[in-house]
PDB file of C-alpha atoms in Angstrom:
ATOM      1  CA  UNK A 249       0.000   0.000   0.000  1.00  0.00           C
ATOM      2  CA  UNK A 250       1.519   3.310  -1.072  1.00  0.00           C
ATOM      3  CA  UNK A 251       1.562   5.984   1.629  1.00  0.00           C
ATOM      4  CA  UNK A 252      -0.422   9.146   1.103  1.00  0.00           C
ATOM      5  CA  UNK A 253      -0.493  12.329   3.121  1.00  0.00           C
ATOM      6  CA  UNK A 254      -2.845  11.873   6.089  1.00  0.00           C
ATOM      7  CA  UNK A 255      -5.979  13.924   5.536  1.00  0.00           C
ATOM      8  CA  UNK A 256      -6.535  16.869   7.924  1.00  0.00           C
ATOM      9  CA  UNK A 257      -9.862  15.562   9.192  1.00  0.00           C
ATOM     10  CA  UNK A 258     -11.321  15.328  12.719  1.00  0.00           C
ATOM     11  CA  UNK A 259     -10.673  12.035  14.492  1.00  0.00           C
ATOM     12  CA  UNK A 260     -13.351  11.110  17.011  1.00  0.00           C
ATOM     13  CA  UNK A 261     -13.272   8.553  19.800  1.00  0.00           C
ATOM     14  CA  UNK A 262     -15.390   7.859  22.855  1.00  0.00           C
ATOM     15  CA  UNK A 263     -13.301  10.106  25.122  1.00  0.00           C
ATOM     16  CA  UNK A 264     -11.589  12.639  22.856  1.00  0.00           C
ATOM     17  CA  UNK A 265     -11.948  14.360  19.521  1.00  0.00           C
ATOM     18  CA  UNK A 266      -8.880  15.481  17.623  1.00  0.00           C
ATOM     19  CA  UNK A 267      -9.581  18.536  15.480  1.00  0.00           C
ATOM     20  CA  UNK A 268      -7.077  19.930  12.978  1.00  0.00           C
ATOM     21  CA  UNK A 269      -5.534  22.893  14.769  1.00  0.00           C
ATOM     22  CA  UNK A 270      -6.869  26.379  14.010  1.00  0.00           C
ATOM     23  CA  UNK A 271      -5.613  29.852  14.940  1.00  0.00           C
ATOM     24  CA  UNK A 272      -8.628  30.328  17.196  1.00  0.00           C
ATOM     25  CA  UNK A 273      -7.541  27.394  19.388  1.00  0.00           C
ATOM     26  CA  UNK A 274      -4.650  29.358  20.907  1.00  0.00           C
ATOM     27  CA  UNK A 275      -6.557  30.824  23.859  1.00  0.00           C
ATOM     28  CA  UNK A 276      -7.902  27.436  24.988  1.00  0.00           C
ATOM     29  CA  UNK A 277      -4.550  25.717  24.403  1.00  0.00           C
ATOM     30  CA  UNK A 278      -2.836  28.320  26.576  1.00  0.00           C
ATOM     31  CA  UNK A 279      -5.321  27.629  29.385  1.00  0.00           C
ATOM     32  CA  UNK A 280      -4.923  23.861  29.093  1.00  0.00           C
ATOM     33  CA  UNK A 281      -1.105  23.871  29.006  1.00  0.00           C
ATOM     34  CA  UNK A 282      -0.315  26.806  31.300  1.00  0.00           C
ATOM     35  CA  UNK A 283       1.272  24.616  33.966  1.00  0.00           C
ATOM     36  CA  UNK A 284       4.980  24.389  34.710  1.00  0.00           C
ATOM     37  CA  UNK A 285       4.748  20.587  34.891  1.00  0.00           C
ATOM     38  CA  UNK A 286       3.921  20.408  31.179  1.00  0.00           C
ATOM     39  CA  UNK A 287       7.065  22.302  30.191  1.00  0.00           C
ATOM     40  CA  UNK A 288       9.288  20.698  32.834  1.00  0.00           C
ATOM     41  CA  UNK A 289       8.720  17.454  30.918  1.00  0.00           C
ATOM     42  CA  UNK A 290      10.503  19.142  27.976  1.00  0.00           C
ATOM     43  CA  UNK A 291       7.474  19.527  25.746  1.00  0.00           C
ATOM     44  CA  UNK A 292       8.075  22.071  22.991  1.00  0.00           C
ATOM     45  CA  UNK A 293      11.694  22.649  23.928  1.00  0.00           C
ATOM     46  CA  UNK A 294      11.425  22.734  27.692  1.00  0.00           C
ATOM     47  CA  UNK A 295      10.674  25.371  30.338  1.00  0.00           C
ATOM     48  CA  UNK A 296      12.338  28.168  28.372  1.00  0.00           C
ATOM     49  CA  UNK A 297       9.799  27.660  25.582  1.00  0.00           C
ATOM     50  CA  UNK A 298       6.740  28.046  27.815  1.00  0.00           C
ATOM     51  CA  UNK A 299       4.513  30.883  26.547  1.00  0.00           C
ATOM     52  CA  UNK A 300       4.027  33.553  29.174  1.00  0.00           C
ATOM     53  CA  UNK A 301       0.686  34.669  27.762  1.00  0.00           C
ATOM     54  CA  UNK A 302      -1.903  33.944  25.084  1.00  0.00           C
ATOM     55  CA  UNK A 303       0.074  35.934  22.519  1.00  0.00           C
ATOM     56  CA  UNK A 304       2.957  33.531  23.017  1.00  0.00           C
ATOM     57  CA  UNK A 305       0.709  30.556  22.438  1.00  0.00           C
ATOM     58  CA  UNK A 306      -0.659  32.222  19.313  1.00  0.00           C
ATOM     59  CA  UNK A 307       2.894  32.344  17.992  1.00  0.00           C
ATOM     60  CA  UNK A 308       3.330  28.627  18.715  1.00  0.00           C
ATOM     61  CA  UNK A 309       0.077  27.814  16.917  1.00  0.00           C
ATOM     62  CA  UNK A 310       1.066  30.016  13.979  1.00  0.00           C
ATOM     63  CA  UNK A 311       4.329  28.108  13.652  1.00  0.00           C
ATOM     64  CA  UNK A 312       2.485  24.799  13.602  1.00  0.00           C
ATOM     65  CA  UNK A 313       0.065  26.022  10.968  1.00  0.00           C
ATOM     66  CA  UNK A 314       2.864  27.419   8.819  1.00  0.00           C
ATOM     67  CA  UNK A 315       4.519  23.996   8.740  1.00  0.00           C
ATOM     68  CA  UNK A 316       1.143  22.457   7.951  1.00  0.00           C
ATOM     69  CA  UNK A 317       0.791  24.627   4.840  1.00  0.00           C
ATOM     70  CA  UNK A 318       4.086  23.138   3.603  1.00  0.00           C
ATOM     71  CA  UNK A 319       2.730  19.608   4.076  1.00  0.00           C
ATOM     72  CA  UNK A 320       5.287  18.832   6.764  1.00  0.00           C
ATOM     73  CA  UNK A 321       3.039  18.735   9.805  1.00  0.00           C
ATOM     74  CA  UNK A 322      -0.527  17.877  10.823  1.00  0.00           C
ATOM     75  CA  UNK A 323      -1.202  19.456  14.237  1.00  0.00           C
ATOM     76  CA  UNK A 324      -4.304  18.592  16.230  1.00  0.00           C
ATOM     77  CA  UNK A 325      -6.096  20.226  19.128  1.00  0.00           C
ATOM     78  CA  UNK A 326      -7.336  17.601  21.593  1.00  0.00           C
ATOM     79  CA  UNK A 327     -10.824  18.110  23.017  1.00  0.00           C
ATOM     80  CA  UNK A 328     -12.991  16.043  25.329  1.00  0.00           C
ATOM     81  CA  UNK A 329     -15.717  14.470  23.225  1.00  0.00           C
ATOM     82  CA  UNK A 330     -18.306  15.075  25.942  1.00  0.00           C
ATOM     83  CA  UNK A 331     -18.082  18.859  26.191  1.00  0.00           C
ATOM     84  CA  UNK A 332     -15.405  20.174  23.754  1.00  0.00           C
ATOM     85  CA  UNK A 333     -13.001  21.159  26.557  1.00  0.00           C
ATOM     86  CA  UNK A 334      -9.496  21.604  25.138  1.00  0.00           C
ATOM     87  CA  UNK A 335      -7.056  19.373  27.035  1.00  0.00           C
ATOM     88  CA  UNK A 336      -3.939  19.508  24.867  1.00  0.00           C
ATOM     89  CA  UNK A 337      -2.345  18.972  21.504  1.00  0.00           C
ATOM     90  CA  UNK A 338      -0.681  16.243  19.440  1.00  0.00           C
ATOM     91  CA  UNK A 339       0.575  15.946  15.873  1.00  0.00           C
ATOM     92  CA  UNK A 340       1.731  13.862  12.963  1.00  0.00           C
ATOM     93  CA  UNK A 341       4.815  15.186  11.202  1.00  0.00           C
ATOM     94  CA  UNK A 342       8.121  14.435   9.451  1.00  0.00           C
ATOM     95  CA  UNK A 343       5.975  12.973   6.685  1.00  0.00           C
ATOM     96  CA  UNK A 344       8.039  10.838   4.274  1.00  0.00           C
ATOM     97  CA  UNK A 345       5.778   9.320   1.614  1.00  0.00           C
ATOM     98  CA  UNK A 346       8.593   7.709  -0.356  1.00  0.00           C
ATOM     99  CA  UNK A 347       9.793   5.682   2.612  1.00  0.00           C
ATOM    100  CA  UNK A 348       6.300   5.307   4.140  1.00  0.00           C
ATOM    101  CA  UNK A 349       7.299   6.703   7.526  1.00  0.00           C
ATOM    102  CA  UNK A 350       5.825   9.354   9.788  1.00  0.00           C
ATOM    103  CA  UNK A 351       6.405  10.760  13.278  1.00  0.00           C
ATOM    104  CA  UNK A 352       3.719  10.897  15.978  1.00  0.00           C
ATOM    105  CA  UNK A 353       4.623  13.448  18.614  1.00  0.00           C
ATOM    106  CA  UNK A 354       4.546  17.076  19.759  1.00  0.00           C
ATOM    107  CA  UNK A 355       2.123  15.842  22.417  1.00  0.00           C
ATOM    108  CA  UNK A 356       1.117  17.567  25.645  1.00  0.00           C
ATOM    109  CA  UNK A 357      -1.938  17.503  27.889  1.00  0.00           C
ATOM    110  CA  UNK A 358      -2.885  19.452  30.961  1.00  0.00           C
ATOM    111  CA  UNK A 359      -1.822  17.495  34.080  1.00  0.00           C
ATOM    112  CA  UNK A 360      -5.476  16.972  35.079  1.00  0.00           C
ATOM    113  CA  UNK A 361      -5.718  14.480  32.212  1.00  0.00           C
ATOM    114  CA  UNK A 362      -2.471  12.605  32.765  1.00  0.00           C
ATOM    115  CA  UNK A 363      -2.943   8.888  33.493  1.00  0.00           C
ATOM    116  CA  UNK A 364      -6.466   9.000  32.048  1.00  0.00           C
ATOM    117  CA  UNK A 365      -8.023   7.594  28.877  1.00  0.00           C
ATOM    118  CA  UNK A 366      -6.989  10.725  26.953  1.00  0.00           C
ATOM    119  CA  UNK A 367      -3.491   9.694  25.852  1.00  0.00           C
ATOM    120  CA  UNK A 368      -4.230   6.073  24.909  1.00  0.00           C
ATOM    121  CA  UNK A 369      -7.236   7.115  22.864  1.00  0.00           C
ATOM    122  CA  UNK A 370      -5.284   9.900  21.138  1.00  0.00           C
ATOM    123  CA  UNK A 371      -2.622   7.367  20.216  1.00  0.00           C
ATOM    124  CA  UNK A 372      -5.287   4.914  19.062  1.00  0.00           C
ATOM    125  CA  UNK A 373      -6.805   7.528  16.752  1.00  0.00           C
ATOM    126  CA  UNK A 374      -3.544   8.915  15.362  1.00  0.00           C
ATOM    127  CA  UNK A 375      -1.858   5.552  14.845  1.00  0.00           C
ATOM    128  CA  UNK A 376      -4.998   4.298  13.120  1.00  0.00           C
ATOM    129  CA  UNK A 377      -4.995   7.367  10.861  1.00  0.00           C
ATOM    130  CA  UNK A 378      -1.314   6.878   9.996  1.00  0.00           C
ATOM    131  CA  UNK A 379      -1.534   3.196   9.200  1.00  0.00           C
ATOM    132  CA  UNK A 380      -4.803   3.613   7.269  1.00  0.00           C
ATOM    133  CA  UNK A 381      -2.927   6.200   5.172  1.00  0.00           C
ATOM    134  CA  UNK A 382      -0.440   3.529   4.123  1.00  0.00           C
ATOM    135  CA  UNK A 383       2.531   4.247   6.375  1.00  0.00           C
ATOM    136  CA  UNK A 384       4.669   1.282   7.342  1.00  0.00           C
ATOM    137  CA  UNK A 385       6.475   2.885  10.255  1.00  0.00           C
ATOM    138  CA  UNK A 386       5.458   5.384  12.917  1.00  0.00           C
ATOM    139  CA  UNK A 387       8.245   6.941  14.967  1.00  0.00           C
ATOM    140  CA  UNK A 388       7.780   8.234  18.492  1.00  0.00           C
ATOM    141  CA  UNK A 389      10.556   9.986  20.385  1.00  0.00           C
ATOM    142  CA  UNK A 390      11.095  11.949  23.550  1.00  0.00           C
ATOM    143  CA  UNK A 391      13.745  13.736  25.569  1.00  0.00           C
ATOM    144  CA  UNK A 392      16.102  11.462  27.454  1.00  0.00           C
ATOM    145  CA  UNK A 393      15.330  13.567  30.557  1.00  0.00           C
ATOM    146  CA  UNK A 394      11.625  12.681  30.383  1.00  0.00           C
ATOM    147  CA  UNK A 395      11.226   9.198  31.915  1.00  0.00           C
ATOM    148  CA  UNK A 396       7.442   9.620  32.213  1.00  0.00           C
ATOM    149  CA  UNK A 397       7.093  10.035  28.455  1.00  0.00           C
ATOM    150  CA  UNK A 398       9.470   7.153  27.770  1.00  0.00           C
ATOM    151  CA  UNK A 399       7.384   4.883  29.994  1.00  0.00           C
ATOM    152  CA  UNK A 400       4.163   5.996  28.294  1.00  0.00           C
ATOM    153  CA  UNK A 401       5.564   5.252  24.835  1.00  0.00           C
ATOM    154  CA  UNK A 402       6.878   1.860  25.893  1.00  0.00           C
ATOM    155  CA  UNK A 403       3.462   1.055  27.378  1.00  0.00           C
ATOM    156  CA  UNK A 404       1.948   1.495  23.920  1.00  0.00           C
ATOM    157  CA  UNK A 405       3.900  -1.535  22.755  1.00  0.00           C
ATOM    158  CA  UNK A 406       6.399   0.542  20.772  1.00  0.00           C
ATOM    159  CA  UNK A 407       9.905  -0.843  20.298  1.00  0.00           C
ATOM    160  CA  UNK A 408      12.758   1.195  21.783  1.00  0.00           C
ATOM    161  CA  UNK A 409      15.357   1.578  19.052  1.00  0.00           C
ATOM    162  CA  UNK A 410      18.015   3.662  20.732  1.00  0.00           C
ATOM    163  CA  UNK A 411      19.211   7.155  21.562  1.00  0.00           C
ATOM    164  CA  UNK A 412      20.115   9.934  19.144  1.00  0.00           C
ATOM    165  CA  UNK A 413      22.820  11.879  20.962  1.00  0.00           C
ATOM    166  CA  UNK A 414      22.929  15.699  20.845  1.00  0.00           C
ATOM    167  CA  UNK A 415      19.934  15.508  18.564  1.00  0.00           C
ATOM    168  CA  UNK A 416      17.700  18.553  19.110  1.00  0.00           C
ATOM    169  CA  UNK A 417      18.409  21.978  20.549  1.00  0.00           C
ATOM    170  CA  UNK A 418      16.170  22.867  23.501  1.00  0.00           C
ATOM    171  CA  UNK A 419      14.770  26.365  23.916  1.00  0.00           C
ATOM    172  CA  UNK A 420      17.437  27.174  26.533  1.00  0.00           C
ATOM    173  CA  UNK A 421      20.216  26.396  24.066  1.00  0.00           C
ATOM    174  CA  UNK A 422      21.235  23.020  25.496  1.00  0.00           C
ATOM    175  CA  UNK A 423      21.025  19.912  23.349  1.00  0.00           C
ATOM    176  CA  UNK A 424      18.846  16.965  24.161  1.00  0.00           C
ATOM    177  CA  UNK A 425      19.432  13.285  23.545  1.00  0.00           C
ATOM    178  CA  UNK A 426      16.305  11.810  21.939  1.00  0.00           C
ATOM    179  CA  UNK A 427      15.055   8.340  22.844  1.00  0.00           C
ATOM    180  CA  UNK A 428      13.536   6.808  19.695  1.00  0.00           C
ATOM    181  CA  UNK A 429      10.766   4.220  19.492  1.00  0.00           C
ATOM    182  CA  UNK A 430       8.749   2.857  16.573  1.00  0.00           C
ATOM    183  CA  UNK A 431       5.660   0.861  15.700  1.00  0.00           C
ATOM    184  CA  UNK A 432       5.498  -0.991  12.372  1.00  0.00           C
ATOM    185  CA  UNK A 433       2.386  -1.715  10.333  1.00  0.00           C
ATOM    186  CA  UNK A 434       2.440  -5.444  11.080  1.00  0.00           C
ATOM    187  CA  UNK A 435       2.621  -4.663  14.807  1.00  0.00           C
ATOM    188  CA  UNK A 436      -0.359  -2.327  14.670  1.00  0.00           C
ATOM    189  CA  UNK A 437      -3.164  -4.898  15.248  1.00  0.00           C
ATOM    190  CA  UNK A 438      -1.622  -5.977  18.566  1.00  0.00           C
ATOM    191  CA  UNK A 439      -0.938  -2.382  19.615  1.00  0.00           C
ATOM    192  CA  UNK A 440      -4.471  -1.367  18.573  1.00  0.00           C
ATOM    193  CA  UNK A 441      -6.104  -4.094  20.650  1.00  0.00           C
ATOM    194  CA  UNK A 442      -3.991  -3.160  23.682  1.00  0.00           C
ATOM    195  CA  UNK A 443      -4.947   0.502  23.347  1.00  0.00           C
ATOM    196  CA  UNK A 444      -8.642  -0.316  22.994  1.00  0.00           C
ATOM    197  CA  UNK A 445      -8.461  -2.370  26.186  1.00  0.00           C
ATOM    198  CA  UNK A 446      -6.656   0.452  28.017  1.00  0.00           C
ATOM    199  CA  UNK A 447      -9.227   3.033  26.965  1.00  0.00           C
ATOM    200  CA  UNK A 448     -12.078   0.789  28.059  1.00  0.00           C
ATOM    201  CA  UNK A 449     -10.422   0.147  31.437  1.00  0.00           C
ATOM    202  CA  UNK A 450      -9.594   3.828  32.007  1.00  0.00           C
ATOM    203  CA  UNK A 451     -13.156   4.880  31.291  1.00  0.00           C
TER     204      UNK A 451
END
């Protein structure tokens, strides 16, 4: 199956709905992610990248949307399906159609929704979208200083491949080592069933 660019369409589950990000989401995203714990986990480049106000978050959203217009990135705003409350963001990016590979990441939720059904269902929806679009490999990676994220990725059933040393510059100018995981298309059915069970249990 030849990979094609994943369509920028809403993805709806029982717990969350992922809507393609819009400029007007910035205010609600700022509210959801305005917590030092989110940025201490090195989301978005770490604490130095934390927006100090809504204008700062608007700049972050604008950057995401600019990359989306180039076909490099598909950012989503994560909402609760029950009442449309914005709880975070996640994305597909680094889209390589020739080699049928894509990156699932740029993920953050407000701490109130950590260890809930939100993350497993987001991963269920995005992985399903990627594999249905013909990709054979989905990469997930995180900062080596973020053990919580590493544990969450491993819990998905992703395979830990290794560490890319001095890989990405953080917002404070230091360089992070990135821990890389992947899920392949033939592993997806097992991962999918595990995620469905986790969502059902968490609910």
